[in-house]
Amino acid sequence: MEKVKIAVGSDHGGFVLKGQIVEYLKEKGYEVTDCGTYSTESCDYPVYAKAVAKLVSTNDAEKGILVCGSGIGVSIAANKVKGVRAALCHEPYSAMLSRLHNNANVLCLGERITGRDLAIDIVDRWLSTEYEGGRHQKRLDMLEQ
Ligand code: RB5
């Protein structure tokens, strides 16, 4: 079976958590594209959010995961790319709903807010929940227009 492709990115504020997520995803057998950043040197989150969001919008990655200090900057940036529905989640229930109802294709996390183990729970729930479709599709179509 072909591996699911996931694009991952962060700024310096999300660098450590991004590394932990990349390690976990690889262990689980996902094909991971790490779009950077590659150190804790100060950098600008829109650059990395755009890189991940572009891969998702062109279907070069099925899903994306972004991390910054709060998760807010990367979520604002990713949502500017057409076709991207980025959800900032602090717990697994929201992550599940973002898939079920919003078909979120990018998950955003905040390293200053969410510790490694909770972040992994959020990632797991997000990746294992399928979009429900049905009544939600009309609303997603409205977002595209
Ligand atoms: C960087 O200091 C911080 O502003 C950034 O990681 C993020 O939290 C922005 O929303």
Short mmCIF file of N, CA and C and ligand atoms in Angstrom, two decimals:
data_model
loop_
_atom_site.label_atom_id
_atom_site.label_comp_id
_atom_site.label_asym_id
_atom_site.label_seq_id
_atom_site.Cartn_x
_atom_site.Cartn_y
_atom_site.Cartn_z
N MET A 1 0.84 -1.21 0.00
CA MET A 1 0.00 0.00 0.00
C MET A 1 0.87 1.26 0.00
N GLU A 2 0.42 2.27 -0.77
CA GLU A 2 1.21 3.50 -0.83
C GLU A 2 1.13 4.25 0.50
N LYS A 3 2.26 4.84 0.88
CA LYS A 3 2.27 5.56 2.16
C LYS A 3 1.51 6.88 2.03
N VAL A 4 0.82 7.27 3.11
CA VAL A 4 0.15 8.57 3.13
C VAL A 4 1.22 9.65 3.30
N LYS A 5 1.12 10.70 2.44
CA LYS A 5 2.13 11.76 2.47
C LYS A 5 1.66 12.92 3.36
N ILE A 6 2.50 13.30 4.28
CA ILE A 6 2.18 14.41 5.18
C ILE A 6 3.30 15.44 5.14
N ALA A 7 2.92 16.69 4.88
CA ALA A 7 3.90 17.78 4.90
C ALA A 7 3.88 18.42 6.29
N VAL A 8 5.05 18.70 6.81
CA VAL A 8 5.16 19.22 8.17
C VAL A 8 6.06 20.46 8.15
N GLY A 9 5.70 21.47 8.94
CA GLY A 9 6.54 22.66 9.00
C GLY A 9 6.35 23.41 10.30
N SER A 10 7.32 24.25 10.61
CA SER A 10 7.23 25.08 11.82
C SER A 10 8.14 26.29 11.66
N ASP A 11 7.96 27.26 12.55
CA ASP A 11 8.98 28.29 12.72
C ASP A 11 9.87 27.86 13.90
N HIS A 12 10.75 28.76 14.36
CA HIS A 12 11.63 28.43 15.48
C HIS A 12 10.84 28.08 16.74
N GLY A 13 9.68 28.73 16.91
CA GLY A 13 8.86 28.52 18.11
C GLY A 13 8.20 27.15 18.15
N GLY A 14 8.17 26.48 17.02
CA GLY A 14 7.56 25.15 16.97
C GLY A 14 8.53 24.07 16.59
N PHE A 15 9.80 24.44 16.54
CA PHE A 15 10.83 23.53 16.00
C PHE A 15 10.94 22.21 16.78
N VAL A 16 10.93 22.30 18.09
CA VAL A 16 11.13 21.08 18.90
C VAL A 16 9.94 20.14 18.75
N LEU A 17 8.74 20.68 18.88
CA LEU A 17 7.54 19.84 18.75
C LEU A 17 7.43 19.28 17.33
N LYS A 18 7.77 20.09 16.35
CA LYS A 18 7.73 19.57 14.97
C LYS A 18 8.63 18.34 14.84
N GLY A 19 9.82 18.41 15.41
CA GLY A 19 10.76 17.28 15.34
C GLY A 19 10.16 16.03 15.98
N GLN A 20 9.48 16.23 17.11
CA GLN A 20 8.87 15.08 17.81
C GLN A 20 7.74 14.50 16.97
N ILE A 21 7.00 15.35 16.30
CA ILE A 21 5.90 14.88 15.46
C ILE A 21 6.44 14.15 14.23
N VAL A 22 7.48 14.70 13.63
CA VAL A 22 8.10 14.05 12.46
C VAL A 22 8.57 12.64 12.83
N GLU A 23 9.23 12.54 13.96
CA GLU A 23 9.75 11.24 14.43
C GLU A 23 8.58 10.25 14.59
N TYR A 24 7.52 10.72 15.22
CA TYR A 24 6.35 9.86 15.47
C TYR A 24 5.71 9.41 14.16
N LEU A 25 5.54 10.35 13.24
CA LEU A 25 4.88 10.02 11.97
C LEU A 25 5.70 9.00 11.18
N LYS A 26 7.00 9.16 11.19
CA LYS A 26 7.87 8.22 10.47
C LYS A 26 7.76 6.82 11.08
N GLU A 27 7.77 6.77 12.41
CA GLU A 27 7.60 5.49 13.12
C GLU A 27 6.30 4.81 12.70
N LYS A 28 5.27 5.62 12.49
CA LYS A 28 3.94 5.08 12.15
C LYS A 28 3.83 4.73 10.67
N GLY A 29 4.87 5.03 9.89
CA GLY A 29 4.87 4.62 8.49
C GLY A 29 4.39 5.66 7.50
N TYR A 30 4.21 6.89 7.95
CA TYR A 30 3.83 7.96 7.02
C TYR A 30 5.05 8.43 6.23
N GLU A 31 4.80 8.93 5.02
CA GLU A 31 5.86 9.57 4.25
C GLU A 31 5.84 11.05 4.59
N VAL A 32 6.89 11.53 5.21
CA VAL A 32 6.90 12.89 5.74
C VAL A 32 7.80 13.80 4.90
N THR A 33 7.24 14.94 4.49
CA THR A 33 8.05 15.99 3.88
C THR A 33 8.23 17.08 4.93
N ASP A 34 9.45 17.27 5.38
CA ASP A 34 9.73 18.30 6.38
C ASP A 34 10.13 19.59 5.67
N CYS A 35 9.23 20.56 5.70
CA CYS A 35 9.45 21.83 4.97
C CYS A 35 10.27 22.83 5.79
N GLY A 36 10.82 22.42 6.93
CA GLY A 36 11.58 23.34 7.77
C GLY A 36 10.67 24.05 8.77
N THR A 37 11.23 24.90 9.55
CA THR A 37 12.59 25.32 9.67
C THR A 37 13.45 24.20 10.26
N TYR A 38 14.77 24.34 10.13
CA TYR A 38 15.64 23.26 10.56
C TYR A 38 16.53 23.62 11.75
N SER A 39 16.21 24.71 12.44
CA SER A 39 16.95 25.06 13.66
C SER A 39 16.08 25.99 14.50
N THR A 40 16.59 26.35 15.67
CA THR A 40 15.83 27.25 16.55
C THR A 40 16.15 28.73 16.26
N GLU A 41 16.90 28.98 15.21
CA GLU A 41 17.20 30.37 14.84
C GLU A 41 15.90 31.08 14.43
N SER A 42 15.77 32.31 14.88
CA SER A 42 14.53 33.06 14.64
C SER A 42 14.22 33.16 13.14
N CYS A 43 12.96 32.92 12.80
CA CYS A 43 12.55 32.94 11.39
C CYS A 43 11.07 33.35 11.32
N ASP A 44 10.52 33.36 10.14
CA ASP A 44 9.17 33.90 9.94
C ASP A 44 8.18 32.80 9.58
N TYR A 45 7.17 32.61 10.45
CA TYR A 45 6.24 31.49 10.26
C TYR A 45 5.47 31.51 8.94
N PRO A 46 5.18 32.68 8.31
CA PRO A 46 4.44 32.60 7.04
C PRO A 46 5.17 31.80 5.95
N VAL A 47 6.50 31.83 5.99
CA VAL A 47 7.29 31.10 4.98
C VAL A 47 7.00 29.60 5.05
N TYR A 48 6.99 29.05 6.24
CA TYR A 48 6.85 27.60 6.43
C TYR A 48 5.39 27.17 6.31
N ALA A 49 4.50 28.05 6.76
CA ALA A 49 3.07 27.76 6.62
C ALA A 49 2.70 27.70 5.14
N LYS A 50 3.25 28.62 4.36
CA LYS A 50 2.95 28.65 2.93
C LYS A 50 3.52 27.40 2.24
N ALA A 51 4.71 27.01 2.61
CA ALA A 51 5.35 25.84 1.99
C ALA A 51 4.48 24.59 2.21
N VAL A 52 4.02 24.39 3.42
CA VAL A 52 3.18 23.22 3.73
C VAL A 52 1.82 23.35 3.04
N ALA A 53 1.22 24.52 3.15
CA ALA A 53 -0.12 24.72 2.57
C ALA A 53 -0.11 24.52 1.06
N LYS A 54 0.95 24.97 0.40
CA LYS A 54 1.05 24.79 -1.07
C LYS A 54 1.08 23.30 -1.42
N LEU A 55 1.86 22.53 -0.69
CA LEU A 55 1.94 21.09 -0.98
C LEU A 55 0.58 20.42 -0.82
N VAL A 56 -0.18 20.89 0.17
CA VAL A 56 -1.52 20.32 0.39
C VAL A 56 -2.46 20.78 -0.72
N SER A 57 -2.39 22.05 -1.08
CA SER A 57 -3.33 22.58 -2.09
C SER A 57 -3.08 21.98 -3.47
N THR A 58 -1.86 21.55 -3.75
CA THR A 58 -1.56 20.93 -5.05
C THR A 58 -1.66 19.40 -4.99
N ASN A 59 -2.09 18.88 -3.84
CA ASN A 59 -2.19 17.42 -3.64
C ASN A 59 -0.85 16.70 -3.67
N ASP A 60 0.23 17.44 -3.47
CA ASP A 60 1.53 16.78 -3.33
C ASP A 60 1.68 16.20 -1.93
N ALA A 61 0.84 16.66 -1.04
CA ALA A 61 0.71 16.03 0.29
C ALA A 61 -0.78 15.90 0.57
N GLU A 62 -1.15 14.80 1.21
CA GLU A 62 -2.58 14.61 1.52
C GLU A 62 -3.01 15.54 2.65
N LYS A 63 -2.11 15.69 3.63
CA LYS A 63 -2.42 16.54 4.78
C LYS A 63 -1.15 17.28 5.20
N GLY A 64 -1.36 18.33 6.03
CA GLY A 64 -0.23 19.09 6.55
C GLY A 64 -0.35 19.28 8.04
N ILE A 65 0.79 19.40 8.70
CA ILE A 65 0.81 19.72 10.13
C ILE A 65 1.80 20.87 10.33
N LEU A 66 1.33 21.91 11.01
CA LEU A 66 2.15 23.11 11.23
C LEU A 66 2.24 23.42 12.72
N VAL A 67 3.40 23.88 13.14
CA VAL A 67 3.60 24.24 14.55
C VAL A 67 4.30 25.59 14.62
N CYS A 68 3.78 26.48 15.46
CA CYS A 68 4.54 27.67 15.86
C CYS A 68 4.39 27.79 17.37
N GLY A 69 4.76 28.93 17.95
CA GLY A 69 4.68 29.06 19.40
C GLY A 69 3.27 28.85 19.91
N SER A 70 2.34 29.56 19.30
CA SER A 70 0.94 29.49 19.73
C SER A 70 0.08 28.64 18.79
N GLY A 71 0.53 28.44 17.59
CA GLY A 71 -0.29 27.79 16.54
C GLY A 71 -1.13 28.79 15.77
N ILE A 72 -1.21 30.01 16.28
CA ILE A 72 -2.10 31.02 15.68
C ILE A 72 -1.52 31.55 14.37
N GLY A 73 -0.25 31.92 14.40
CA GLY A 73 0.36 32.50 13.20
C GLY A 73 0.30 31.55 12.02
N VAL A 74 0.68 30.29 12.24
CA VAL A 74 0.68 29.35 11.12
C VAL A 74 -0.74 29.06 10.63
N SER A 75 -1.72 29.11 11.53
CA SER A 75 -3.10 28.83 11.08
C SER A 75 -3.62 29.99 10.23
N ILE A 76 -3.33 31.21 10.64
CA ILE A 76 -3.75 32.37 9.84
C ILE A 76 -3.10 32.29 8.46
N ALA A 77 -1.82 32.01 8.44
CA ALA A 77 -1.08 31.98 7.18
C ALA A 77 -1.56 30.86 6.27
N ALA A 78 -1.72 29.67 6.80
CA ALA A 78 -2.11 28.51 5.97
C ALA A 78 -3.48 28.71 5.36
N ASN A 79 -4.38 29.35 6.11
CA ASN A 79 -5.75 29.53 5.60
C ASN A 79 -5.84 30.54 4.46
N LYS A 80 -4.75 31.21 4.15
CA LYS A 80 -4.75 32.13 3.01
C LYS A 80 -4.51 31.42 1.69
N VAL A 81 -4.12 30.16 1.76
CA VAL A 81 -3.86 29.40 0.53
C VAL A 81 -5.14 28.70 0.10
N LYS A 82 -5.52 28.89 -1.16
CA LYS A 82 -6.79 28.34 -1.66
C LYS A 82 -6.84 26.83 -1.50
N GLY A 83 -7.98 26.36 -1.03
CA GLY A 83 -8.17 24.91 -0.88
C GLY A 83 -7.69 24.39 0.47
N VAL A 84 -7.06 25.26 1.25
CA VAL A 84 -6.57 24.82 2.56
C VAL A 84 -7.59 25.16 3.64
N ARG A 85 -7.84 24.18 4.49
CA ARG A 85 -8.70 24.38 5.66
C ARG A 85 -7.86 23.97 6.87
N ALA A 86 -7.25 24.99 7.49
CA ALA A 86 -6.35 24.73 8.61
C ALA A 86 -7.08 24.91 9.93
N ALA A 87 -6.89 23.97 10.84
CA ALA A 87 -7.57 24.02 12.14
C ALA A 87 -6.53 24.04 13.26
N LEU A 88 -6.64 25.04 14.12
CA LEU A 88 -5.78 25.13 15.31
C LEU A 88 -6.45 24.35 16.43
N CYS A 89 -5.81 23.33 16.93
CA CYS A 89 -6.44 22.46 17.93
C CYS A 89 -5.56 22.34 19.18
N HIS A 90 -6.25 22.37 20.33
CA HIS A 90 -5.55 22.24 21.61
C HIS A 90 -5.88 20.93 22.32
N GLU A 91 -6.82 20.20 21.78
CA GLU A 91 -7.18 18.89 22.36
C GLU A 91 -7.78 18.00 21.26
N PRO A 92 -7.84 16.69 21.52
CA PRO A 92 -8.25 15.75 20.48
C PRO A 92 -9.70 15.92 20.00
N TYR A 93 -10.59 16.36 20.86
CA TYR A 93 -12.00 16.45 20.45
C TYR A 93 -12.17 17.46 19.31
N SER A 94 -11.53 18.62 19.45
CA SER A 94 -11.59 19.62 18.37
C SER A 94 -10.94 19.08 17.11
N ALA A 95 -9.85 18.34 17.28
CA ALA A 95 -9.16 17.76 16.12
C ALA A 95 -10.09 16.81 15.38
N MET A 96 -10.83 16.00 16.14
CA MET A 96 -11.78 15.07 15.52
C MET A 96 -12.87 15.84 14.78
N LEU A 97 -13.43 16.86 15.42
CA LEU A 97 -14.49 17.64 14.77
C LEU A 97 -13.99 18.37 13.53
N SER A 98 -12.75 18.81 13.57
CA SER A 98 -12.20 19.53 12.40
C SER A 98 -12.10 18.61 11.19
N ARG A 99 -11.98 17.32 11.41
CA ARG A 99 -11.99 16.36 10.31
C ARG A 99 -13.43 16.02 9.92
N LEU A 100 -14.24 15.65 10.90
CA LEU A 100 -15.62 15.22 10.64
C LEU A 100 -16.42 16.27 9.90
N HIS A 101 -16.39 17.50 10.39
CA HIS A 101 -17.28 18.56 9.89
C HIS A 101 -16.61 19.49 8.89
N ASN A 102 -15.32 19.76 9.09
CA ASN A 102 -14.65 20.79 8.27
C ASN A 102 -13.68 20.21 7.25
N ASN A 103 -13.51 18.91 7.28
CA ASN A 103 -12.53 18.26 6.39
C ASN A 103 -11.20 19.02 6.42
N ALA A 104 -10.78 19.38 7.63
CA ALA A 104 -9.52 20.14 7.77
C ALA A 104 -8.38 19.34 7.15
N ASN A 105 -7.60 20.00 6.31
CA ASN A 105 -6.47 19.30 5.68
C ASN A 105 -5.12 19.76 6.22
N VAL A 106 -5.16 20.73 7.13
CA VAL A 106 -3.93 21.13 7.84
C VAL A 106 -4.27 21.24 9.33
N LEU A 107 -3.44 20.64 10.15
CA LEU A 107 -3.58 20.72 11.61
C LEU A 107 -2.51 21.67 12.14
N CYS A 108 -2.92 22.61 12.99
CA CYS A 108 -1.98 23.56 13.58
C CYS A 108 -1.89 23.35 15.09
N LEU A 109 -0.69 23.43 15.60
CA LEU A 109 -0.44 23.21 17.02
C LEU A 109 0.48 24.30 17.56
N GLY A 110 0.40 24.56 18.86
CA GLY A 110 1.25 25.55 19.51
C GLY A 110 2.20 24.88 20.50
N GLU A 111 3.48 25.00 20.22
CA GLU A 111 4.47 24.34 21.10
C GLU A 111 4.48 24.93 22.51
N ARG A 112 4.15 26.22 22.63
CA ARG A 112 4.15 26.83 23.97
C ARG A 112 2.94 26.40 24.79
N ILE A 113 1.98 25.79 24.11
CA ILE A 113 0.70 25.47 24.74
C ILE A 113 0.52 23.98 24.95
N THR A 114 0.93 23.20 23.97
CA THR A 114 0.62 21.77 23.96
C THR A 114 1.90 20.96 24.08
N GLY A 115 1.97 20.12 25.11
CA GLY A 115 3.13 19.26 25.30
C GLY A 115 3.15 18.11 24.31
N ARG A 116 4.28 17.45 24.23
CA ARG A 116 4.50 16.40 23.22
C ARG A 116 3.41 15.31 23.25
N ASP A 117 3.11 14.77 24.43
CA ASP A 117 2.20 13.62 24.48
C ASP A 117 0.79 14.00 24.08
N LEU A 118 0.33 15.16 24.54
CA LEU A 118 -1.01 15.62 24.13
C LEU A 118 -1.02 15.92 22.63
N ALA A 119 0.05 16.52 22.14
CA ALA A 119 0.13 16.81 20.70
C ALA A 119 0.03 15.53 19.88
N ILE A 120 0.68 14.47 20.34
CA ILE A 120 0.62 13.19 19.61
C ILE A 120 -0.81 12.63 19.65
N ASP A 121 -1.50 12.76 20.77
CA ASP A 121 -2.91 12.33 20.85
C ASP A 121 -3.76 13.11 19.85
N ILE A 122 -3.50 14.41 19.77
CA ILE A 122 -4.25 15.27 18.84
C ILE A 122 -3.98 14.82 17.40
N VAL A 123 -2.71 14.60 17.09
CA VAL A 123 -2.32 14.17 15.74
C VAL A 123 -2.99 12.83 15.40
N ASP A 124 -2.94 11.90 16.34
CA ASP A 124 -3.54 10.57 16.13
C ASP A 124 -5.03 10.68 15.83
N ARG A 125 -5.73 11.44 16.63
CA ARG A 125 -7.19 11.55 16.46
C ARG A 125 -7.49 12.23 15.13
N TRP A 126 -6.70 13.25 14.80
CA TRP A 126 -6.92 14.01 13.58
C TRP A 126 -6.69 13.13 12.35
N LEU A 127 -5.62 12.35 12.39
CA LEU A 127 -5.29 11.51 11.22
C LEU A 127 -6.23 10.31 11.08
N SER A 128 -6.84 9.91 12.18
CA SER A 128 -7.67 8.69 12.11
C SER A 128 -9.15 8.99 11.91
N THR A 129 -9.51 10.25 11.80
CA THR A 129 -10.93 10.60 11.62
C THR A 129 -11.19 11.00 10.17
N GLU A 130 -12.21 10.38 9.58
CA GLU A 130 -12.59 10.69 8.20
C GLU A 130 -13.64 11.79 8.16
N TYR A 131 -13.61 12.55 7.11
CA TYR A 131 -14.62 13.59 6.85
C TYR A 131 -16.00 12.92 6.66
N GLU A 132 -17.02 13.52 7.27
CA GLU A 132 -18.37 12.96 7.22
C GLU A 132 -19.11 13.29 5.92
N GLY A 133 -18.75 14.39 5.27
CA GLY A 133 -19.43 14.79 4.04
C GLY A 133 -20.87 15.20 4.32
N GLY A 134 -21.78 14.82 3.42
CA GLY A 134 -23.21 15.09 3.61
C GLY A 134 -23.50 16.56 3.79
N ARG A 135 -24.19 16.90 4.87
CA ARG A 135 -24.66 18.28 5.09
C ARG A 135 -23.50 19.29 5.17
N HIS A 136 -22.32 18.81 5.47
CA HIS A 136 -21.18 19.72 5.62
C HIS A 136 -20.61 20.19 4.29
N GLN A 137 -20.87 19.44 3.22
CA GLN A 137 -20.20 19.74 1.96
C GLN A 137 -20.61 21.10 1.40
N LYS A 138 -21.90 21.41 1.53
CA LYS A 138 -22.40 22.70 1.04
C LYS A 138 -21.60 23.86 1.68
N ARG A 139 -21.32 23.70 2.94
CA ARG A 139 -20.60 24.77 3.67
C ARG A 139 -19.15 24.86 3.21
N LEU A 140 -18.56 23.72 2.93
CA LEU A 140 -17.17 23.74 2.43
C LEU A 140 -17.14 24.36 1.03
N ASP A 141 -18.18 24.06 0.22
CA ASP A 141 -18.26 24.67 -1.11
C ASP A 141 -18.36 26.19 -0.98
N MET A 142 -19.12 26.65 0.00
CA MET A 142 -19.25 28.10 0.22
C MET A 142 -17.90 28.72 0.57
N LEU A 143 -17.11 28.01 1.34
CA LEU A 143 -15.78 28.52 1.69
C LEU A 143 -14.90 28.69 0.45
N GLU A 144 -15.05 27.77 -0.49
CA GLU A 144 -14.23 27.83 -1.70
C GLU A 144 -14.61 29.00 -2.60
N GLN A 145 -15.89 29.41 -2.49
CA GLN A 145 -16.32 30.53 -3.33
C GLN A 145 -15.95 31.83 -2.68
C1 RB5 B 1 7.49 33.46 17.57
O1 RB5 B 1 8.03 34.13 18.65
C2 RB5 B 1 5.98 33.40 17.71
O2 RB5 B 1 5.44 34.66 17.55
C3 RB5 B 1 5.41 32.43 16.69
O3 RB5 B 1 5.97 31.18 16.87
C4 RB5 B 1 3.91 32.21 16.75
O4 RB5 B 1 3.48 31.93 18.02
C5 RB5 B 1 3.10 33.22 16.07
O5 RB5 B 1 1.86 33.14 16.00
#
